[in-house]
């Protein structure tokens, strides 16, 4: 990824986020994956223990209803998170339990992708994220989700898709979902 000049303050926030996310990754691996609890870990537990803290570490004020709405109704269904920046809807995140595959090409993964992209497309929100913390996939909602693989966002000609084990090694990519990145239009 291209190096960009960022402020000293953002660099500090970014480094603090990297540390917090490293702790989440360690906790997920040690407490959930290595113990086998991943098979029984449900969506609500995943949101509370990992997904909400992930986005909080990325600078979003998760307790501010002007910035993050939970269980927002969209066409009769509920999106887990709707992020807003300066009153403008910016991103939808759909959370799932870790035992459910999010990989495109699987029935489960394609279904989740169509769900979150459809939410975003119908409400003209440009970014849609599907995550169970174990994996995270980022989609654009610029086109109707007919062939869902075409909605998977590309960054430098690579799918914007991360496993939790890559959150630190590919932190620059994950940082694109930060509030700082949205404020600076880095995903446009």
Coordinates of C-alpha atoms in Angstrom, one line a residue:
X1 CA 0.0 0.0 0.0
X2 CA 1.1 3.5 -0.7
X3 CA 2.7 5.3 2.2
X4 CA 0.7 8.4 3.1
X5 CA 1.6 11.3 5.4
X6 CA -0.5 11.1 8.5
X7 CA -0.5 13.3 11.5
X8 CA 1.4 12.5 14.7
X9 CA -2.0 12.2 16.5
X10 CA -3.3 9.7 14.0
X11 CA 0.0 7.7 14.1
X12 CA -0.4 7.5 17.9
X13 CA -4.0 6.3 17.6
X14 CA -3.0 3.8 15.0
X15 CA -0.2 2.4 17.2
X16 CA -2.6 2.1 20.1
X17 CA -5.2 0.4 17.9
X18 CA -2.6 -2.1 16.7
X19 CA -1.8 -3.0 20.3
X20 CA -5.4 -3.4 21.3
X21 CA -6.2 -5.5 18.3
X22 CA -3.2 -7.7 18.9
X23 CA -4.6 -8.4 22.4
X24 CA -8.0 -9.2 20.8
X25 CA -6.4 -11.6 18.3
X26 CA -4.4 -13.3 21.1
X27 CA -7.6 -13.6 23.3
X28 CA -9.6 -15.0 20.3
X29 CA -6.9 -17.6 19.5
X30 CA -6.3 -18.6 23.1
X31 CA -9.8 -18.5 24.6
X32 CA -12.0 -19.4 21.6
X33 CA -10.0 -21.2 18.8
X34 CA -7.5 -23.3 20.8
X35 CA -10.0 -24.4 23.4
X36 CA -12.5 -25.5 20.8
X37 CA -15.1 -23.1 22.1
X38 CA -15.4 -21.7 18.5
X39 CA -18.0 -24.3 17.6
X40 CA -20.4 -23.1 20.3
X41 CA -19.6 -19.4 20.4
X42 CA -22.7 -17.5 19.3
X43 CA -23.1 -14.2 17.4
X44 CA -24.0 -12.1 20.4
X45 CA -20.9 -13.3 22.3
X46 CA -18.8 -12.6 19.3
X47 CA -20.1 -9.0 18.9
X48 CA -19.7 -8.2 22.6
X49 CA -16.3 -9.8 23.1
X50 CA -14.6 -9.2 19.7
X51 CA -16.4 -7.2 17.0
X52 CA -17.4 -4.2 19.0
X53 CA -14.0 -3.9 20.7
X54 CA -12.3 -4.3 17.2
X55 CA -14.2 -1.3 15.8
X56 CA -13.7 0.6 19.1
X57 CA -9.9 0.1 18.7
X58 CA -10.3 1.4 15.1
X59 CA -11.4 4.7 16.6
X60 CA -15.2 4.5 16.4
X61 CA -17.2 5.7 19.4
X62 CA -19.2 2.5 19.8
X63 CA -21.3 4.0 22.7
X64 CA -22.3 7.1 20.7
X65 CA -25.7 6.6 18.9
X66 CA -24.9 9.5 16.6
X67 CA -21.9 7.5 15.3
X68 CA -23.0 3.8 15.6
X69 CA -26.5 2.4 15.5
X70 CA -27.1 -1.2 16.6
X71 CA -29.7 -3.5 15.1
X72 CA -30.8 -0.9 12.6
X73 CA -33.9 -1.9 10.7
X74 CA -33.4 -1.9 6.9
X75 CA -36.3 -3.1 4.8
X76 CA -37.7 -5.1 7.6
X77 CA -34.4 -6.8 8.6
X78 CA -31.8 -5.8 11.1
X79 CA -28.2 -4.8 10.3
X80 CA -26.0 -5.4 13.3
X81 CA -24.1 -2.1 13.0
X82 CA -24.6 1.0 11.0
X83 CA -21.7 3.5 11.2
X84 CA -22.2 7.2 10.6
X85 CA -19.7 10.0 10.1
X86 CA -20.9 13.5 10.5
X87 CA -24.5 12.3 10.2
X88 CA -23.8 10.5 6.9
X89 CA -24.3 6.7 6.7
X90 CA -20.8 5.3 5.9
X91 CA -20.6 1.6 6.6
X92 CA -22.8 -1.4 7.5
X93 CA -21.3 -4.3 9.4
X94 CA -23.0 -7.7 9.6
X95 CA -21.8 -9.9 12.4
X96 CA -22.0 -13.7 12.5
X97 CA -20.9 -16.5 14.8
X98 CA -17.4 -17.8 14.1
X99 CA -18.6 -21.3 13.2
X100 CA -20.4 -20.0 10.2
X101 CA -18.2 -19.7 7.0
X102 CA -18.0 -16.3 5.4
X103 CA -16.0 -17.5 2.5
X104 CA -17.3 -16.6 -0.9
X105 CA -18.2 -19.7 -2.9
X106 CA -19.9 -21.3 0.1
X107 CA -23.7 -21.3 0.5
X108 CA -23.2 -19.6 3.9
X109 CA -20.6 -17.1 2.8
X110 CA -22.6 -16.1 -0.3
X111 CA -25.8 -15.7 1.7
X112 CA -24.1 -13.4 4.3
X113 CA -22.4 -11.4 1.6
X114 CA -25.6 -10.9 -0.4
X115 CA -27.4 -9.9 2.9
X116 CA -24.9 -7.2 3.9
X117 CA -24.4 -5.8 0.4
X118 CA -28.1 -5.7 -0.1
X119 CA -28.6 -3.7 3.1
X120 CA -25.9 -1.3 2.0
X121 CA -27.0 -1.0 -1.7
X122 CA -30.7 -0.3 -0.8
X123 CA -29.7 2.4 1.6
X124 CA -26.9 3.9 -0.6
X125 CA -24.2 3.1 2.0
X126 CA -20.9 2.5 0.1
X127 CA -19.2 0.0 2.4
X128 CA -20.5 -3.3 3.7
X129 CA -18.5 -5.6 6.0
X130 CA -19.2 -9.2 7.0
X131 CA -17.3 -10.5 10.0
X132 CA -17.3 -13.2 12.6
X133 CA -13.9 -11.9 13.8
X134 CA -12.3 -15.1 12.6
X135 CA -12.6 -13.6 9.1
X136 CA -13.5 -10.2 7.8
X137 CA -14.6 -9.4 4.2
X138 CA -15.2 -5.9 2.9
X139 CA -17.6 -5.2 0.0
X140 CA -18.6 -2.2 -2.0
X141 CA -22.2 -1.5 -2.6
X142 CA -21.8 0.5 -5.8
X143 CA -23.6 -2.1 -7.8
X144 CA -26.6 -4.3 -7.1
X145 CA -25.5 -7.6 -5.6
X146 CA -26.2 -9.9 -8.5
X147 CA -22.9 -11.7 -8.7
X148 CA -21.7 -11.1 -5.2
X149 CA -18.0 -11.8 -5.9
X150 CA -17.9 -8.7 -8.0
X151 CA -18.9 -6.7 -4.9
X152 CA -15.9 -7.8 -2.9
X153 CA -13.7 -4.7 -2.6
X154 CA -10.3 -4.8 -4.2
X155 CA -7.3 -3.0 -2.7
X156 CA -4.2 -3.0 -5.0
X157 CA -5.9 -5.8 -7.1
X158 CA -6.4 -8.0 -4.1
X159 CA -9.6 -9.0 -2.3
X160 CA -10.2 -7.0 0.9
X161 CA -10.5 -10.1 3.0
X162 CA -8.6 -10.8 6.2
X163 CA -8.4 -13.7 8.6
X164 CA -7.9 -12.7 12.3
X165 CA -4.4 -14.1 12.1
X166 CA -3.6 -11.4 9.5
X167 CA -5.0 -8.5 11.5
X168 CA -1.6 -7.4 12.7
X169 CA 0.6 -8.4 9.7
X170 CA -1.8 -6.7 7.4
X171 CA -2.8 -3.9 9.8
X172 CA -2.5 -1.2 7.1
X173 CA -5.4 -2.9 5.3
X174 CA -7.5 -3.3 8.5
X175 CA -6.8 0.4 9.3
X176 CA -8.8 1.4 6.2
X177 CA -11.9 0.6 8.3
X178 CA -10.9 3.1 11.0
X179 CA -12.7 6.3 11.7
X180 CA -9.5 8.2 10.7
X181 CA -9.6 6.5 7.3
X182 CA -13.2 7.3 6.8
X183 CA -12.6 10.9 7.8
X184 CA -9.8 11.1 5.2
X185 CA -11.8 9.3 2.5
X186 CA -9.2 6.5 2.1
X187 CA -11.7 4.0 0.8
X188 CA -13.1 6.2 -1.9

